[in-house]
mmCIF file of C-alpha atoms and ligand atoms in Angstrom:
data_model
loop_
_atom_site.group_PDB
_atom_site.id
_atom_site.type_symbol
_atom_site.label_atom_id
_atom_site.label_comp_id
_atom_site.label_asym_id
_atom_site.label_seq_id
_atom_site.Cartn_x
_atom_site.Cartn_y
_atom_site.Cartn_z
ATOM 1 C CA MET S 1084 6.528 61.054 39.719
ATOM 2 C CA PRO S 1085 4.386 62.325 42.956
ATOM 3 C CA GLU S 1086 3.337 66.153 42.759
ATOM 4 C CA THR S 1087 4.865 66.895 45.824
ATOM 5 C CA ASP S 1088 8.396 65.833 44.726
ATOM 6 C CA TRP S 1089 8.743 68.838 42.215
ATOM 7 C CA ARG S 1090 7.715 71.560 44.343
ATOM 8 C CA ARG S 1091 9.772 74.201 44.674
ATOM 9 C CA THR S 1092 11.356 75.569 48.042
ATOM 10 C CA GLY S 1093 12.414 79.205 48.950
ATOM 11 C CA ARG S 1094 9.692 80.481 46.500
ATOM 12 C CA GLY S 1095 7.037 81.385 48.860
ATOM 13 C CA PRO S 1096 4.543 79.200 50.558
ATOM 14 C CA ILE S 1097 4.232 75.604 50.120
ATOM 15 C CA TRP S 1098 0.879 73.949 50.621
ATOM 16 C CA LYS S 1099 1.477 70.406 51.802
ATOM 17 C CA GLY S 1100 0.268 67.729 49.254
ATOM 18 C CA MET S 1101 -1.030 70.366 46.933
ATOM 19 C CA SER S 1102 0.650 71.471 43.724
ATOM 20 C CA GLN S 1103 1.835 75.013 43.711
ATOM 21 C CA PHE S 1104 3.729 75.050 40.513
ATOM 22 C CA ASN S 1105 2.856 73.689 37.310
ATOM 23 C CA ASP S 1106 4.580 69.819 37.081
ATOM 24 C CA LEU S 1107 7.843 70.474 35.250
ATOM 25 C CA SER S 1108 9.316 67.018 35.630
ATOM 26 C CA SER S 1109 9.090 66.319 31.810
ATOM 27 C CA PRO S 1110 7.611 68.017 28.916
ATOM 28 C CA LEU S 1111 4.835 65.687 28.585
ATOM 29 C CA ARG S 1112 4.065 65.769 31.557
ATOM 30 C CA PHE S 1113 3.963 69.706 32.007
ATOM 31 C CA LEU S 1114 1.882 69.758 28.863
ATOM 32 C CA GLU S 1115 -0.672 67.055 29.792
ATOM 33 C CA THR S 1116 -1.357 68.940 33.487
ATOM 34 C CA ARG S 1117 -0.554 72.538 33.076
ATOM 35 C CA ARG S 1118 -3.133 75.134 34.179
ATOM 36 C CA SER S 1119 -3.127 78.644 35.014
ATOM 37 C CA GLY S 1120 -2.895 80.867 38.099
ATOM 38 C CA LYS S 1121 -4.734 83.592 38.762
ATOM 39 C CA PRO S 1122 -3.342 86.774 38.356
ATOM 40 C CA ARG S 1123 -4.650 88.339 41.498
ATOM 41 C CA ASP S 1124 -3.230 85.624 43.682
ATOM 42 C CA MET S 1125 0.490 85.802 42.363
ATOM 43 C CA ILE S 1126 3.132 87.380 44.188
ATOM 44 C CA ALA S 1127 6.886 88.236 43.860
ATOM 45 C CA PRO S 1128 9.383 87.243 42.440
ATOM 46 C CA GLY S 1129 8.470 87.523 38.965
ATOM 47 C CA PRO S 1130 10.509 86.606 35.957
ATOM 48 C CA ASP S 1131 14.001 88.922 36.161
ATOM 49 C CA ALA S 1132 15.117 91.115 32.806
ATOM 50 C CA ASN S 1133 16.944 88.050 31.578
ATOM 51 C CA GLU S 1134 14.714 85.398 32.137
ATOM 52 C CA LEU S 1135 12.071 87.720 30.618
ATOM 53 C CA ASN S 1136 14.061 88.063 27.314
ATOM 54 C CA ARG S 1137 14.303 84.632 27.144
ATOM 55 C CA ILE S 1138 10.140 84.196 27.642
ATOM 56 C CA LEU S 1139 9.428 86.875 25.333
ATOM 57 C CA THR S 1140 12.050 85.214 22.730
ATOM 58 C CA ILE S 1141 10.447 81.605 22.912
ATOM 59 C CA ALA S 1142 7.272 83.606 22.691
ATOM 60 C CA ALA S 1143 7.847 84.525 19.104
ATOM 61 C CA ARG S 1144 8.840 81.278 18.046
ATOM 62 C CA VAL S 1145 5.798 80.180 16.949
ATOM 63 C CA PRO S 1146 3.719 79.039 13.733
ATOM 64 C CA ASP S 1147 3.333 82.067 11.480
ATOM 65 C CA HIS S 1148 2.101 81.707 8.059
ATOM 66 C CA GLY S 1149 3.933 84.087 5.742
ATOM 67 C CA LYS S 1150 6.087 85.070 8.366
ATOM 68 C CA VAL S 1151 3.666 87.934 9.373
ATOM 69 C CA ALA S 1152 4.880 88.211 12.676
ATOM 70 C CA PRO S 1153 1.702 89.352 13.378
ATOM 71 C CA TRP S 1154 2.124 90.427 17.017
ATOM 72 C CA ARG S 1155 3.777 92.444 19.373
ATOM 73 C CA PHE S 1156 4.578 92.431 23.081
ATOM 74 C CA MET S 1157 4.685 95.315 25.661
ATOM 75 C CA VAL S 1158 6.625 95.036 28.969
ATOM 76 C CA VAL S 1159 4.476 96.986 31.812
ATOM 77 C CA PRO S 1160 7.275 97.291 34.139
ATOM 78 C CA PRO S 1161 6.168 97.902 38.007
ATOM 79 C CA GLU S 1162 6.999 101.545 37.846
ATOM 80 C CA ARG S 1163 4.379 101.872 34.916
ATOM 81 C CA ARG S 1164 1.539 99.974 36.653
ATOM 82 C CA GLY S 1165 0.231 103.224 38.253
ATOM 83 C CA ALA S 1166 -0.137 104.334 34.474
ATOM 84 C CA LEU S 1167 -1.406 101.673 33.447
ATOM 85 C CA ASN S 1168 -4.238 102.127 36.018
ATOM 86 C CA ALA S 1169 -4.596 106.046 34.758
ATOM 87 C CA VAL S 1170 -4.922 104.650 31.575
ATOM 88 C CA LEU S 1171 -7.835 102.073 32.264
ATOM 89 C CA ASP S 1172 -9.513 104.646 34.249
ATOM 90 C CA ALA S 1173 -9.638 107.244 31.486
ATOM 91 C CA ALA S 1174 -10.775 104.739 28.995
ATOM 92 C CA TYR S 1175 -13.496 103.554 31.493
ATOM 93 C CA LEU S 1176 -14.751 107.234 32.309
ATOM 94 C CA GLU S 1177 -14.768 108.076 28.759
ATOM 95 C CA GLU S 1178 -17.211 104.996 27.630
ATOM 96 C CA LYS S 1179 -19.155 105.360 31.115
ATOM 97 C CA PRO S 1180 -18.945 108.774 32.604
ATOM 98 C CA GLY S 1181 -21.291 107.440 35.320
ATOM 99 C CA ALA S 1182 -18.895 105.036 36.605
ATOM 100 C CA GLY S 1183 -18.803 104.412 40.344
ATOM 101 C CA ARG S 1184 -15.877 104.217 43.094
ATOM 102 C CA LEU S 1185 -15.793 100.140 42.611
ATOM 103 C CA GLU S 1186 -15.610 99.970 39.033
ATOM 104 C CA LEU S 1187 -12.680 102.158 39.153
ATOM 105 C CA GLU S 1188 -11.244 100.042 41.980
ATOM 106 C CA ALA S 1189 -11.736 97.068 39.598
ATOM 107 C CA ASN S 1190 -9.141 99.114 37.498
ATOM 108 C CA ALA S 1191 -6.922 99.309 39.927
ATOM 109 C CA GLN S 1192 -6.726 95.691 41.128
ATOM 110 C CA PHE S 1193 -6.217 94.625 37.346
ATOM 111 C CA ALA S 1194 -3.194 96.916 36.640
ATOM 112 C CA GLN S 1195 -1.630 96.156 39.772
ATOM 113 C CA GLN S 1196 -1.742 92.517 40.099
ATOM 114 C CA ALA S 1197 0.954 90.090 39.679
ATOM 115 C CA PRO S 1198 4.552 90.867 39.627
ATOM 116 C CA THR S 1199 4.940 90.981 35.745
ATOM 117 C CA LEU S 1200 2.767 91.991 32.900
ATOM 118 C CA VAL S 1201 3.369 91.859 29.262
ATOM 119 C CA ILE S 1202 0.286 93.019 26.784
ATOM 120 C CA VAL S 1203 0.293 90.522 23.717
ATOM 121 C CA PHE S 1204 -0.894 93.253 20.623
ATOM 122 C CA THR S 1205 -2.233 91.519 17.550
ATOM 123 C CA LYS S 1206 -1.024 93.083 14.758
ATOM 124 C CA VAL S 1207 -2.758 92.048 11.612
ATOM 125 C CA ASP S 1208 -1.201 93.300 8.235
ATOM 126 C CA PRO S 1209 -4.057 93.480 5.690
ATOM 127 C CA ALA S 1210 -1.436 94.020 2.788
ATOM 128 C CA ARG S 1211 -0.557 90.521 3.199
ATOM 129 C CA SER S 1212 -2.457 87.638 1.378
ATOM 130 C CA ILE S 1213 -2.555 85.730 4.754
ATOM 131 C CA PRO S 1214 -6.234 85.239 6.065
ATOM 132 C CA ALA S 1215 -6.499 87.820 9.198
ATOM 133 C CA GLU S 1216 -7.875 84.926 10.946
ATOM 134 C CA GLU S 1217 -4.301 83.234 10.538
ATOM 135 C CA GLN S 1218 -2.566 86.108 11.740
ATOM 136 C CA ILE S 1219 -4.829 86.516 14.962
ATOM 137 C CA ALA S 1220 -4.317 82.571 15.283
ATOM 138 C CA SER S 1221 -0.576 83.335 15.305
ATOM 139 C CA ALA S 1222 -0.896 85.864 17.838
ATOM 140 C CA ALA S 1223 -2.913 83.276 20.430
ATOM 141 C CA CYS S 1224 -0.065 80.825 19.865
ATOM 142 C CA ALA S 1225 2.512 83.888 20.659
ATOM 143 C CA ALA S 1226 0.487 84.361 24.102
ATOM 144 C CA MET S 1227 -0.044 80.720 24.536
ATOM 145 C CA GLN S 1228 3.762 79.765 23.908
ATOM 146 C CA MET S 1229 4.424 82.883 26.412
ATOM 147 C CA GLU S 1230 2.805 81.165 29.413
ATOM 148 C CA ASN S 1231 4.541 77.880 29.003
ATOM 149 C CA ALA S 1232 7.982 79.498 28.500
ATOM 150 C CA ALA S 1233 7.073 81.333 31.913
ATOM 151 C CA ASN S 1234 5.765 78.086 33.646
ATOM 152 C CA ALA S 1235 9.229 76.341 32.075
ATOM 153 C CA SER S 1236 10.737 79.453 33.786
ATOM 154 C CA GLY S 1237 9.802 78.449 37.100
ATOM 155 C CA TYR S 1238 6.724 80.516 37.308
ATOM 156 C CA VAL S 1239 2.910 80.509 36.465
ATOM 157 C CA SER S 1240 1.037 82.763 34.246
ATOM 158 C CA GLY S 1241 -2.423 83.985 33.503
ATOM 159 C CA TRP S 1242 -4.045 85.363 30.218
ATOM 160 C CA LEU S 1243 -6.936 87.704 30.993
ATOM 161 C CA THR S 1244 -8.837 89.939 28.473
ATOM 162 C CA GLY S 1245 -11.566 91.398 30.594
ATOM 163 C CA TRP S 1246 -13.674 94.658 29.080
ATOM 164 C CA ALA S 1247 -9.877 96.698 28.686
ATOM 165 C CA ALA S 1248 -8.898 94.195 25.518
ATOM 166 C CA TYR S 1249 -12.293 95.067 23.992
ATOM 167 C CA SER S 1250 -12.349 99.027 24.752
ATOM 168 C CA ASP S 1251 -11.455 101.206 21.402
ATOM 169 C CA ALA S 1252 -10.864 103.752 23.962
ATOM 170 C CA VAL S 1253 -8.120 101.639 25.474
ATOM 171 C CA HIS S 1254 -6.825 100.826 22.141
ATOM 172 C CA ARG S 1255 -6.599 104.803 21.350
ATOM 173 C CA ARG S 1256 -4.344 105.251 24.528
ATOM 174 C CA LEU S 1257 -2.143 102.370 24.205
ATOM 175 C CA ALA S 1258 -1.951 100.499 20.763
ATOM 176 C CA GLN S 1259 -0.636 101.687 17.463
ATOM 177 C CA PRO S 1260 -2.924 101.831 14.723
ATOM 178 C CA GLY S 1261 -4.721 98.508 13.484
ATOM 179 C CA GLU S 1262 -3.092 96.626 16.543
ATOM 180 C CA ARG S 1263 -5.838 94.960 18.970
ATOM 181 C CA ILE S 1264 -4.686 93.533 22.149
ATOM 182 C CA ALA S 1265 -4.559 89.940 22.581
ATOM 183 C CA GLY S 1266 -4.165 89.476 25.969
ATOM 184 C CA PHE S 1267 -3.065 90.977 29.322
ATOM 185 C CA ILE S 1268 -0.398 88.150 30.145
ATOM 186 C CA PHE S 1269 0.565 88.069 33.997
ATOM 187 C CA MET S 1270 3.517 86.318 35.294
ATOM 188 C CA GLY S 1271 4.787 85.816 39.209
ATOM 189 C CA THR S 1272 5.021 83.289 41.807
ATOM 190 C CA PRO S 1273 1.665 81.313 42.763
ATOM 191 C CA GLY S 1274 0.364 82.827 46.276
ATOM 192 C CA LYS S 1275 -2.026 79.828 46.404
ATOM 193 C CA PRO S 1276 -2.028 76.117 45.037
ATOM 194 C CA LEU S 1277 -3.278 76.385 41.381
ATOM 195 C CA GLU S 1278 -6.889 74.873 40.699
ATOM 196 C CA GLU S 1279 -7.849 72.485 38.334
ATOM 197 C CA ARG S 1280 -11.000 72.906 36.507
ATOM 198 C CA PRO S 1281 -13.265 70.604 34.215
ATOM 199 C CA ARG S 1282 -11.559 69.730 31.170
ATOM 200 C CA PRO S 1283 -13.683 68.456 28.184
ATOM 201 C CA ASP S 1284 -14.576 64.967 27.293
ATOM 202 C CA MET S 1285 -12.560 63.658 24.956
ATOM 203 C CA THR S 1286 -14.992 61.086 23.757
ATOM 204 C CA GLU S 1287 -17.255 64.434 22.693
ATOM 205 C CA ILE S 1288 -14.152 66.424 20.581
ATOM 206 C CA VAL S 1289 -12.402 63.230 18.986
ATOM 207 C CA ARG S 1290 -13.430 61.269 16.209
ATOM 208 C CA THR S 1291 -11.774 59.132 13.753
ATOM 209 C CA TRP S 1292 -13.347 60.215 10.057
ATOM 210 C CA ASP S 1293 -15.290 56.824 8.995
ATOM 211 C CA GLY S 1294 -15.258 58.842 5.125
ATOM 212 C CA THR S 1295 -19.033 60.092 5.521
ATOM 213 C CA ALA S 1296 -20.469 63.495 5.486
ATOM 214 C CA ALA S 1297 -20.399 65.284 8.892
ATOM 215 C CA GLN S 1298 -20.315 62.742 11.424
HETATM 216 C C1 FMN J 140 -8.491 84.945 24.932
HETATM 217 C C2 FMN J 140 -8.545 84.618 26.184
HETATM 218 C C3 FMN J 140 -8.804 85.387 26.923
HETATM 219 C C4 FMN J 140 -9.261 85.392 28.162
HETATM 220 N N1 FMN J 140 -9.801 86.149 29.350
HETATM 221 C C5 FMN J 140 -10.105 85.920 30.559
HETATM 222 C C6 FMN J 140 -10.445 86.716 31.595
HETATM 223 O O1 FMN J 140 -10.682 87.969 30.699
HETATM 224 N N2 FMN J 140 -10.731 86.540 32.811
HETATM 225 C C7 FMN J 140 -10.271 84.894 33.274
HETATM 226 O O2 FMN J 140 -10.834 84.888 34.227
HETATM 227 N N3 FMN J 140 -10.094 84.027 32.497
HETATM 228 C C8 FMN J 140 -9.945 84.540 31.333
HETATM 229 N N4 FMN J 140 -9.274 83.534 29.786
HETATM 230 C C9 FMN J 140 -9.041 82.265 30.755
HETATM 231 C C10 FMN J 140 -7.655 82.156 31.652
HETATM 232 O O3 FMN J 140 -6.819 82.573 31.143
HETATM 233 C C11 FMN J 140 -7.143 80.681 31.566
HETATM 234 O O4 FMN J 140 -7.084 80.107 30.436
HETATM 235 C C12 FMN J 140 -8.594 79.871 32.674
HETATM 236 O O5 FMN J 140 -8.785 80.330 33.424
HETATM 237 C C13 FMN J 140 -7.776 78.458 33.138
HETATM 238 O O6 FMN J 140 -7.355 77.503 32.254
HETATM 239 P P1 FMN J 140 -6.126 76.881 32.164
HETATM 240 O O7 FMN J 140 -5.499 76.274 33.444
HETATM 241 O O8 FMN J 140 -6.236 75.704 31.182
HETATM 242 O O9 FMN J 140 -5.145 77.851 31.526
HETATM 243 C C14 FMN J 140 -8.844 83.668 28.933
HETATM 244 C C15 FMN J 140 -8.440 82.688 28.225
HETATM 245 C C16 FMN J 140 -8.269 82.986 26.509
HETATM 246 C C17 FMN J 140 -7.737 82.213 25.901
#
């Protein structure tokens, strides 16, 4: 099916001949062509409350060794974006007291972009025998599955981390003890066509083992 056959109407501008949304014509076609949107280019609408509930429920249906559920989702609604901006500014200034206006403007841009934002936290349970790596891997699956569900719902998504995901000052303000931010998942309608990026050379990353050591 040509790319332009599945473009949506009534959801923002359409660029003739360019794919604004991911291809949802079949599950395989979506998976083999999917790409992220840039959160800064996303426009309204984002998923409504029912759609978002469904997206989050799908995100919780992921491989999870030992049924630990080592992740948690925090929706940041539009009316709390200003508060998120304030948290980022306070954390940034705590870590970098001499920060200038431009650095703080980047926090505002980050916190305010895209109609919908969900923060995915990794919640490793050290009391469980499941290795931390596996719990972190499950959280990454949840974030990716959230992205897939957002796209399957007719939106686009983008997974960002940035300094905030690695800042202890941010975690003290947003996270529960022991949690880490796995990512900020932004969702919305693409305001621009989705861009493609270079993909791995499959001949470099796929081998059929011939039985010898580390070939
Ligand atoms: C854990 C993680 C963190 C990421 N953080 C950022 C980020 O902070 N900024 C950014 O531009 N892209 C970031 N990305 C990449 C984008 O989410 C996106 O995957 C990529 O730009 C486009 O690739 P795709 O179209 O195959 O999704 C991150 C990806 C992952 C998996």
